[in-house]
XYZ file of C-alpha atoms in Angstrom:
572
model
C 140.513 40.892 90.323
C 137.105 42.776 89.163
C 137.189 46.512 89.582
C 134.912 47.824 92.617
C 132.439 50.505 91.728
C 132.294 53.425 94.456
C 129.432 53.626 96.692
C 127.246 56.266 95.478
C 125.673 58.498 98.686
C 122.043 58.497 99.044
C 119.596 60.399 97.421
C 118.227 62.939 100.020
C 114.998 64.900 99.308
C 113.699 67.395 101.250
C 109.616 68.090 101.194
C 109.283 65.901 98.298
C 105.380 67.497 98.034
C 106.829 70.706 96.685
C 108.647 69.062 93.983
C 107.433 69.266 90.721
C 107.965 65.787 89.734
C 106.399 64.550 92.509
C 103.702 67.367 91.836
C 102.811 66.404 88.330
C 103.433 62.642 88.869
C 100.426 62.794 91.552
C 98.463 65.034 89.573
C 98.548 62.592 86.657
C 98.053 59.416 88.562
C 94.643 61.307 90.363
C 93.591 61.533 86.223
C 94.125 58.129 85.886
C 91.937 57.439 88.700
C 89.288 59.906 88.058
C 88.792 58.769 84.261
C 88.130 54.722 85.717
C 85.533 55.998 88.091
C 81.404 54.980 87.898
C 79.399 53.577 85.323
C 80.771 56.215 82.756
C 84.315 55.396 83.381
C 86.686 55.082 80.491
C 88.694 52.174 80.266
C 92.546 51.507 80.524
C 95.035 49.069 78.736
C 97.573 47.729 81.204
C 100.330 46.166 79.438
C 104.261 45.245 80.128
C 105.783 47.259 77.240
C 107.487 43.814 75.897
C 104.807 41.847 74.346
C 102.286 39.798 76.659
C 98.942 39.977 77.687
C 97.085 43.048 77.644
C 94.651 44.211 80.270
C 91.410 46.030 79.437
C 89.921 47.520 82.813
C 88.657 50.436 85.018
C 88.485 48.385 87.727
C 91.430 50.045 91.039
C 92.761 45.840 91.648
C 93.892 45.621 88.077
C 94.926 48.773 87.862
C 96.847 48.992 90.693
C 98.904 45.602 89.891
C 99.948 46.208 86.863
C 101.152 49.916 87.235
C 104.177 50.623 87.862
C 104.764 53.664 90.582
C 108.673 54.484 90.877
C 108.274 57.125 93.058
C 108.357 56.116 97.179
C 105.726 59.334 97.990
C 103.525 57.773 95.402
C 104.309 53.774 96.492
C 103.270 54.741 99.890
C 99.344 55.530 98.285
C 99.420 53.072 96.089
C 99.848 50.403 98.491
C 97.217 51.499 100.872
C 95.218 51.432 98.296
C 96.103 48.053 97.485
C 95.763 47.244 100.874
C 92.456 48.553 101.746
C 91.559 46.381 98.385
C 92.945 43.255 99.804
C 90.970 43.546 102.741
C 87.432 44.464 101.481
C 87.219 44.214 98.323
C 85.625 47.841 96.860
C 85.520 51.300 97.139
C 89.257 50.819 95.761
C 89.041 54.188 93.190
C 86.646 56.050 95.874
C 90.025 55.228 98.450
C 92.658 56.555 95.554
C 90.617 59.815 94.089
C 89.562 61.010 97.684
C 93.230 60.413 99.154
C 95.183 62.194 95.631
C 92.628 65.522 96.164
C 93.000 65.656 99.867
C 96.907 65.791 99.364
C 96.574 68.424 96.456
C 93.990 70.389 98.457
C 96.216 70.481 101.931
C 99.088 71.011 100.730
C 97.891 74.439 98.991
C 97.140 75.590 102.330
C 99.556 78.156 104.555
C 98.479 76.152 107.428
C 101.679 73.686 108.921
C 101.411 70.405 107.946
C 100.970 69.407 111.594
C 97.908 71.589 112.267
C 96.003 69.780 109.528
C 97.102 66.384 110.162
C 95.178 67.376 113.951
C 91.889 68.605 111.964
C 91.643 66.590 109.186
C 91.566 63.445 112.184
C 88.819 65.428 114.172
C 86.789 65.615 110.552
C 87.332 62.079 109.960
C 85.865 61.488 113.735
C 83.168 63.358 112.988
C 82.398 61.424 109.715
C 82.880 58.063 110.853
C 80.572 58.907 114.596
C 77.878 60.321 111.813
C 77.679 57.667 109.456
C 77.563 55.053 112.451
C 74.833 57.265 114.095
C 71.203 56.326 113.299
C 70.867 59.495 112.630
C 72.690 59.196 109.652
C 70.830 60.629 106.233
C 72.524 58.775 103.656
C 73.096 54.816 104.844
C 70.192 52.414 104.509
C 69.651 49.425 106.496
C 69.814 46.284 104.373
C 66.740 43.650 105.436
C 68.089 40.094 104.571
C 64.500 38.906 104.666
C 63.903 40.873 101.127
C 66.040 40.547 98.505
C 65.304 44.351 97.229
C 68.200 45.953 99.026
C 70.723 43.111 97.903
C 69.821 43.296 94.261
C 70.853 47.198 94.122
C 74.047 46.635 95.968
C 74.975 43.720 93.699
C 73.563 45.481 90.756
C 75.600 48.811 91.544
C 78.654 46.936 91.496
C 77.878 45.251 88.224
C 77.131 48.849 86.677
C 80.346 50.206 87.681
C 82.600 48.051 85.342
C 82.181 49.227 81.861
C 84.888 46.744 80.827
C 82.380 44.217 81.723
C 80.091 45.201 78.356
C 76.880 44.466 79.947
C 73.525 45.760 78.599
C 70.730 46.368 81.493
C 69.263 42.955 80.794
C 72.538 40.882 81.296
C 73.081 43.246 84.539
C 69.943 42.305 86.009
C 69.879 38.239 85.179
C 73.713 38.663 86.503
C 72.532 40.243 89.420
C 70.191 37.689 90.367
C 72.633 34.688 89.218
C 75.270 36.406 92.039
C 72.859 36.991 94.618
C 71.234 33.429 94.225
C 75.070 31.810 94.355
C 75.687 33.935 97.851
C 72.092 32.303 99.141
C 73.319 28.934 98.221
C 76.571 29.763 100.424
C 74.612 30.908 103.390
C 73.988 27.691 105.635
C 70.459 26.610 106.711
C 71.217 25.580 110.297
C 72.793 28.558 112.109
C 75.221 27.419 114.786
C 77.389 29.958 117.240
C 79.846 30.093 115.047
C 78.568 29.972 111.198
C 81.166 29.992 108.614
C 79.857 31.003 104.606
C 80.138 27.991 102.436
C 82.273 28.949 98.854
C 80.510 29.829 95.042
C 83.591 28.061 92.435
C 83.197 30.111 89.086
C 83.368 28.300 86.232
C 84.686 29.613 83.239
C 82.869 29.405 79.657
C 84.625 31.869 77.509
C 83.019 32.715 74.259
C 79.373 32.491 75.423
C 76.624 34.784 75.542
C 76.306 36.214 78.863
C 72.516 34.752 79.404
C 74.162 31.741 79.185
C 75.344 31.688 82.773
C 73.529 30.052 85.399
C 74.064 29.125 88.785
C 74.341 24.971 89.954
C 73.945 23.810 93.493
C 77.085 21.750 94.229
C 80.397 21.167 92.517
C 81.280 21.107 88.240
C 84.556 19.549 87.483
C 85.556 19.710 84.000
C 86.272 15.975 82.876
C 87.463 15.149 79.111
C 86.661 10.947 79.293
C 82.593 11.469 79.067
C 80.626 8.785 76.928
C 77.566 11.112 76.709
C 75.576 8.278 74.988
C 75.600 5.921 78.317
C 73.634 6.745 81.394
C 75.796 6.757 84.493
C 75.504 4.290 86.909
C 76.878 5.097 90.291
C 76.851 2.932 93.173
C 75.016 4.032 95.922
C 74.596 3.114 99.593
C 71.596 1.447 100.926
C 70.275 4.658 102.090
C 70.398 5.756 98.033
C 73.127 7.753 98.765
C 76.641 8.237 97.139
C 79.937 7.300 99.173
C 82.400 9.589 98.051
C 86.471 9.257 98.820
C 88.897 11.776 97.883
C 92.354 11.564 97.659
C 94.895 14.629 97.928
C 97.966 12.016 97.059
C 99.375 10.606 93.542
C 97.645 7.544 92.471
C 99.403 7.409 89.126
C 101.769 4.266 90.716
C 104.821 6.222 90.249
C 107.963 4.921 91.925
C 109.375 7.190 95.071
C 111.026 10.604 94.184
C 114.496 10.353 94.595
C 114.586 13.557 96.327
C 113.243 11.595 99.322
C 115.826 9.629 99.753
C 117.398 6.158 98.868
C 115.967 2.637 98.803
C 117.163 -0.552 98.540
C 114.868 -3.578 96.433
C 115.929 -6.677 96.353
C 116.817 -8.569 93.253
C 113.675 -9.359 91.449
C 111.478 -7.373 93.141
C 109.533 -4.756 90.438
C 109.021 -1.412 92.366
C 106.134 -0.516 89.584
C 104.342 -4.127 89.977
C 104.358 -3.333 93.965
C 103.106 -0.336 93.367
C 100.479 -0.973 91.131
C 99.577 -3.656 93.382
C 99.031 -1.760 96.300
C 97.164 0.549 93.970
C 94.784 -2.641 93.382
C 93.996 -3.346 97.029
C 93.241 0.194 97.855
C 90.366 -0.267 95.221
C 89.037 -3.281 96.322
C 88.618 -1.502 99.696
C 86.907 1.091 97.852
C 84.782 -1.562 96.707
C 84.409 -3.369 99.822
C 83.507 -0.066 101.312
C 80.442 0.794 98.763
C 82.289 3.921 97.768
C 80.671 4.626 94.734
C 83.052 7.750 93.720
C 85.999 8.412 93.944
C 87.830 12.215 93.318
C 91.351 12.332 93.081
C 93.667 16.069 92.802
C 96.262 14.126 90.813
C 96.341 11.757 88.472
C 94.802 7.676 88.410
C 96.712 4.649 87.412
C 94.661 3.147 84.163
C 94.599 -0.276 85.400
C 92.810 1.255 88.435
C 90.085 3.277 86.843
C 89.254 0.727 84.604
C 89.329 -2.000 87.827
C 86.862 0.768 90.005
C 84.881 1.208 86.805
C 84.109 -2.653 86.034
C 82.684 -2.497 89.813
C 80.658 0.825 89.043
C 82.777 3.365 90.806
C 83.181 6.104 89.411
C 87.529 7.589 88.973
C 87.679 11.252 88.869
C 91.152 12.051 88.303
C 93.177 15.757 87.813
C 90.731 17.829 89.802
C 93.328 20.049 91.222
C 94.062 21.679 94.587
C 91.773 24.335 94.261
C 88.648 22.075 94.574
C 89.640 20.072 97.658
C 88.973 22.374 100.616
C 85.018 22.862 98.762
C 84.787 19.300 97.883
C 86.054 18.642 101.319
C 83.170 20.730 102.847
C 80.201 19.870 100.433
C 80.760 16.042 101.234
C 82.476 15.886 104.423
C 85.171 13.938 103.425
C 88.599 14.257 105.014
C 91.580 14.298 101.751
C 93.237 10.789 102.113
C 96.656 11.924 102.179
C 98.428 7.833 101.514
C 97.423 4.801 99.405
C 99.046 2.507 102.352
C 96.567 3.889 105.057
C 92.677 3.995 104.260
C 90.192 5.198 106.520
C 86.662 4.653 106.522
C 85.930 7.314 108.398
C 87.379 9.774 105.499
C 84.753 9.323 103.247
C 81.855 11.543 102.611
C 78.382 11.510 101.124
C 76.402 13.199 97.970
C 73.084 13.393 96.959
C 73.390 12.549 93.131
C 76.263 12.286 90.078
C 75.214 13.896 86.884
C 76.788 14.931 83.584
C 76.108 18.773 82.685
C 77.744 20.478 79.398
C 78.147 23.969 78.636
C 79.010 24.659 75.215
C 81.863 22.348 74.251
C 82.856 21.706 78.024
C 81.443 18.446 79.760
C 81.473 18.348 83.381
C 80.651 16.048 85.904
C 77.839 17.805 88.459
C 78.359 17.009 92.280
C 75.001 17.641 94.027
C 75.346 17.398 98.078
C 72.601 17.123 100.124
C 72.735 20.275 102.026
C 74.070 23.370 99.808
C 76.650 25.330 100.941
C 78.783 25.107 98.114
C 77.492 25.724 94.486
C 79.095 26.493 91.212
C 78.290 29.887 89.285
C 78.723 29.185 85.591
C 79.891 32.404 84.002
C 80.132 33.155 80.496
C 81.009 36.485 78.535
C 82.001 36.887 74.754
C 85.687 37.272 75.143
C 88.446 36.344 77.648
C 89.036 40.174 78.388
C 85.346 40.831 78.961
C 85.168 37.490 81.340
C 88.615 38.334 82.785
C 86.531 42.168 83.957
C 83.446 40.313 84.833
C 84.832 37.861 86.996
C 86.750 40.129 89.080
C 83.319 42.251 89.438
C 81.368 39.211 90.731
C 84.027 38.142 93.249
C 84.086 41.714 94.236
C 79.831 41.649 94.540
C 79.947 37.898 96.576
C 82.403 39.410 98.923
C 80.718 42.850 99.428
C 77.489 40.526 100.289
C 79.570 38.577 102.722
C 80.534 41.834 104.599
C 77.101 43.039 104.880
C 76.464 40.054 106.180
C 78.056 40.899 109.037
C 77.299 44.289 109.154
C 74.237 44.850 107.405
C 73.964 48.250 105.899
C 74.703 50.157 102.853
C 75.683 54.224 102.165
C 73.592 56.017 99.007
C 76.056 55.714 95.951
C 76.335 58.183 92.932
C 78.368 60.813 94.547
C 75.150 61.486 97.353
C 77.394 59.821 100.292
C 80.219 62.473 99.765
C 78.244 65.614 99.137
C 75.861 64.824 102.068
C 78.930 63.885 104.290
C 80.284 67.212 102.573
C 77.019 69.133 103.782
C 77.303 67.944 107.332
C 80.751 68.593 108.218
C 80.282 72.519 106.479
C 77.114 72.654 109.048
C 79.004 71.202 111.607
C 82.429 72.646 111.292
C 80.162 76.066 111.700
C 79.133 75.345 114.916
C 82.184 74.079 116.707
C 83.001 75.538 120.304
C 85.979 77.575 121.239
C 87.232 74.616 123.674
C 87.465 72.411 120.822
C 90.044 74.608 118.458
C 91.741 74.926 121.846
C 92.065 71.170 121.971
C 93.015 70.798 118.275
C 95.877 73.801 118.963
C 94.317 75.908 115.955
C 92.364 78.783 115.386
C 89.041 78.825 114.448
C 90.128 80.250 110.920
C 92.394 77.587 110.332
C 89.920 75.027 111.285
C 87.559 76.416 108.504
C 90.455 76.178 105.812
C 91.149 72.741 106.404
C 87.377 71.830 106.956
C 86.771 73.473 103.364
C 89.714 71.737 101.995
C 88.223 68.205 103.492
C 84.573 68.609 101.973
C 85.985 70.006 98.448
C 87.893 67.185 98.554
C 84.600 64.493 98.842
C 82.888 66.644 96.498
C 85.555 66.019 93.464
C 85.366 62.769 94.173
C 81.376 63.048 93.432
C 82.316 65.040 90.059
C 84.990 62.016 88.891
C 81.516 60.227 88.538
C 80.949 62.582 85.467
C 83.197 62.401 82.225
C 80.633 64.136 79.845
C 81.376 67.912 80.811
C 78.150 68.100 82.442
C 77.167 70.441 85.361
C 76.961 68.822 88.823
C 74.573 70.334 91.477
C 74.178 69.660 95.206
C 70.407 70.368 96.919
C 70.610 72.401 99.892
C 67.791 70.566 102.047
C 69.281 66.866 101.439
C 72.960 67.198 100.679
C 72.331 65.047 97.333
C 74.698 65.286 94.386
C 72.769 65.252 91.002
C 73.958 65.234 87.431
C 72.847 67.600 84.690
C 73.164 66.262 80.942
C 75.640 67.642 79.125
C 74.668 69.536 76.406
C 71.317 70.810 78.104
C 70.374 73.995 77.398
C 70.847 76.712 79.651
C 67.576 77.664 81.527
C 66.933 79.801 84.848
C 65.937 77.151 86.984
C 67.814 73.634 87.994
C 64.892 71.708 88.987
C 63.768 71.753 84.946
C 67.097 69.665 84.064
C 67.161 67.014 86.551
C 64.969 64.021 87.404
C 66.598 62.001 90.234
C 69.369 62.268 92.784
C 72.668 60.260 91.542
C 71.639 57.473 94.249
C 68.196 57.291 93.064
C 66.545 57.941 96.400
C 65.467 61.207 95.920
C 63.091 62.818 93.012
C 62.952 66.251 92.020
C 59.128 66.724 93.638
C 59.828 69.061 95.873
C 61.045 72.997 95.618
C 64.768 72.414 96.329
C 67.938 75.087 96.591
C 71.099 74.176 94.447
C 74.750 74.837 94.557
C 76.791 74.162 91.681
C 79.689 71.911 92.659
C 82.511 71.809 89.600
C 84.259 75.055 89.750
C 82.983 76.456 92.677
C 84.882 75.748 95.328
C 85.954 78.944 96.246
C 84.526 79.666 99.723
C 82.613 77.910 102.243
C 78.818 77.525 102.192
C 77.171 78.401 105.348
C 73.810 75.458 105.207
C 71.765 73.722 107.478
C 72.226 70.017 108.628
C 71.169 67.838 105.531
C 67.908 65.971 105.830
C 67.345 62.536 105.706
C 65.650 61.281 102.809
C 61.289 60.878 103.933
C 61.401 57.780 101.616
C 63.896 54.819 102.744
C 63.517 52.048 99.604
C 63.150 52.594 95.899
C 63.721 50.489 92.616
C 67.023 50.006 91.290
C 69.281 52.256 94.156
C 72.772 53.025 93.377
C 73.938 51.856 97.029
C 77.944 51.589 97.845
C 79.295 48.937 100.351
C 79.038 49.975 103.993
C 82.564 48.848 105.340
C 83.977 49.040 102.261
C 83.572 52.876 101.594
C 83.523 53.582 105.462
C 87.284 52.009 105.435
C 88.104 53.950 102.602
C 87.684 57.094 103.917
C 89.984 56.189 106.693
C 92.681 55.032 104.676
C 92.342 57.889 102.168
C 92.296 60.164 105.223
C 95.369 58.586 106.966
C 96.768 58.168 103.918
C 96.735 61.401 103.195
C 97.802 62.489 106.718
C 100.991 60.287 106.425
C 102.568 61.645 102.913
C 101.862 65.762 104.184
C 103.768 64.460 107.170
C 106.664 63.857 105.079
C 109.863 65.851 105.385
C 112.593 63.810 103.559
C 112.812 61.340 101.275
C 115.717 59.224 101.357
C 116.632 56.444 98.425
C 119.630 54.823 98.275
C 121.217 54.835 94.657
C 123.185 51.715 95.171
């Protein structure tokens, strides 16, 4: 009989914030986060300690995946993080940096943790009524009718991921490349209830990155090319393509004895039957005009060579993740069994073509109405394609959710030290009924409310790794960036050009506040301005949902871990 090991009693700690280990462990995983962040950010390498692939990225989805968190105070922000990621695609670091400096601001408070869970919910009220307001100074309105406004946003995101390796030209014919694949996606008929068609990236590793290019329709990669022939596809006598696709083995395999037993008579061949039946499903094809056919698995010889004799065209090994756009671009329903054959499954296409991209051939789907096209992306190395692809998925879907809700927030740090500037002027001018209703005193409400915009200003200053000084204007709330380096003069105003978001010159006789390292007390200010100027070339602009989600996760987020008394594990 084994020997039984005693059960150890659980692990019970008791404010796990005023641990050290949970101190330093936060502390160093906010200086992980703050060393990814902006255009500037410095790269990690993510690997499993045993050998493996190694990840090169400042971007929060890879980062978050592959670390490894052991502590349950810490797992709790991670996976919001992760969370908020899942669900919109950005503003991941912006989340993890403002949520880490609201917990290390708070908690250095004498105020109970109660009493600023209450006032740091009333701040985030504020912020979110604000930046849904039009009164709002630092959220543009995004005009789908002019593609200006959409090139920044996509070109922000692009800027942001120094892992990619991009110069400015390979930003800018990215940029357009991403931005003409979500157009392609958008459909031309509007009906009650549009749904976005799908952009399949292709991948051409080893390439210059002006190589990419953008293709209406579907590529599938096909090995059995004869490059020398034309291809002949039979067509319909409205000049159109039949296509059939098939979601089922047509390899003529015998049954999977998993599925059960079967009993063949003496002399009957199993194979030959199959095969057979094979046959007659491709003189239906025939029969039917279909002049190509797609299929996810793999094709019996005997009948691609029969469909090819009769100028069909066998596509075999395309693979799941092409069906449900294939599906969509052609119409055609995924036959599902050789023994029943519909003609109402199959679809239509405009043209067949043969396309190659360096030593890949593929075989170029072109539908008659676009809502499905293929983005061809290339980039030097598979780490710097790995980085790149994971930035445009992250720009398509950030154009899909302003889509729906089409506006944008000023990026480069001006969102958080204008939302900073506003909740000091507001916070200033609160009413006695509402600390009575938050159960606080007005003193308290002012140490939290500090704490809250010190908090969005770090998260400005992560956007600088070069030891330079950050300012704030006091008319426009702006954050701007001094070189590092610069020589030390009287006046600001001789050191700086633009606001980080662009937006803003330095034209007019502005006040400044430096922000790193002067945090001390509160600044009594006026309401920021809103910019006089609306549109400019090449704006640093940030999501809308994205960030405005992010600042209620960081803020709840937040909330949730100061709320923590105990922390229970059990050591079995």
């Amino acid at each position: 009989m084994s020997r039984l090991e005693a059960k150890k009693p659980a692990l019970i700690v008791s404010e796990p914030l005023t641990k050290d280990r949970v101190s330093q462990s936060l502390s160093l995983l906010s200086g992980i986060f703050r060393s990814c962040y902006g255009p500037a950010g410095r790269l990690k390498q993510l690997h499993n300690g045993v050998g493996g692939y190694v990840c090169t990225t400042s971007q929060s989805s890879a980062v978050l995946s592959r670390l490894s968190v052991s502590h349950p105070v810490l797992s709790v922000l991670t996976a919001s993080v992760q969370n908020h990621v899942s669900r919109f695609g950005d503003c991941g670091l912006f989340t993890a940096i403002l949520c880490c400096s609201l917990i290390e601001n708070f908690k250095s408070l004498n105020v109970a943790s109660y009493t600023v869970t209450q006032i740091s919910k009333h701040l985030l009220t504020l912020c979110m009524d604000y930046l849904k307001s039009e009164a709002c100074g630092c959220r543009v309105s995004v005009d789908f009718s002019s593609v200006e406004t959409l090139l920044c946003l996509v070109r922000s995101i692009l800027t942001s991921k120094p892992a990619c390796m991009l110069n400015k030209t390979e930003i800018d014919h990215l940029t357009t490349l991403i931005l003409k694949a979500f157009i392609f996606t958008v459909p031309c008929h509007v009906e009650t209830n549009a749904v976005l068609g799908k952009c399949v990236v292709v991948p051409v590793k080893g390439r210059r990155v002006m190589d990419s290019t953008v293709l209406p329709g579907l590529l599938i990669e096909t090995q059995e090319i004869e490059l020398a022939k034309p291809l002949t596809v039979k067509r319909t006598c409205s000049n159109m393509i039949k296509i059939a696709l098939f979601c089922v083995s047509m390899s003529g395999d015998c049954f999977n004895p998993e599925e059960g037993t079967i009993t063949v008579h003496h002399g009957i061949s199993l194979e030959m039957s199959e095969l057979n039946q094979l046959l007659n499903v491709g003189k239906q094809l025939v029969n039917d005009e279909v002049g190509l056919v797609v299929c996810q698995k793999v094709i019996h010889p005997s009948l691609k060579q029969y469909l090819k004799e009769n100028h069909v065209v066998a596509v075999d090994r395309a693979g799941l993740s092409l069906m449900e756009p294939l599906s969509r671009m052609t119409g055609s329903k995924p036959i599902a069994s050789i023994h029943l054959l519909s003609p109402s499954c199959y679809g239509s296409l405009k043209d067949v073509r043969f396309e190659s991209f360096a030593s890949k051939h593929f075989m170029h789907l072109i539908p008659t109405d676009t809502v499905v096209c293929s983005l061809v992306l290339c980039n030097r190395n598979e780490t710097t394609w790995d980085e790149l692809k994971r930035a445009c998925e992250t720009a398509e879907y950030v154009l899909q959710l302003t889509i729906k809700e089409p506006l944008a927030l000023l990026g480069g740090g001006c969102t958080e030290t204008h939302l900073a500037s506003y909740i000091r002027h507001k916070s200033c001018s609160l009413s006695t009924s509402s600390f009575k209703e938050l159960d606080c005193s007005r003193t308290q409400y002012q140490l939290v409310a500090d704490g809250f915009c010190r908090s969005l200003e770090s998260v400005a200053c992560a956007l600088n790794h070069d030891d330079g000084e950050i300012l704030t204007d006091t008319v426009y709330g702006h954050c701007w960036f001094v070189p590092s380096c610069s020589p030390s003069v009287s006046n600001w105003s001789d050191l700086v050009s633009k606001c980080g978001c662009g937006i803003n010159g330095n034209t007019e006789n502005l006040n400044w506040r430096l922000l790193r390292g002067q945090f001390g007390s509160p600044v009594i200010q006026g309401c920021p301005k809103e910019p006089s100027v609306k549109a400019a070339d090449f704006l640093t602009l940030d999501c809308f949902a994205a960030k405005c989600s992010g600042l209620q996760v960081a803020v709840e987020t937040a909330n949730l871990i100061l709320d923590l008394s105990y922390v229970i594990e059990d050591q079995n």
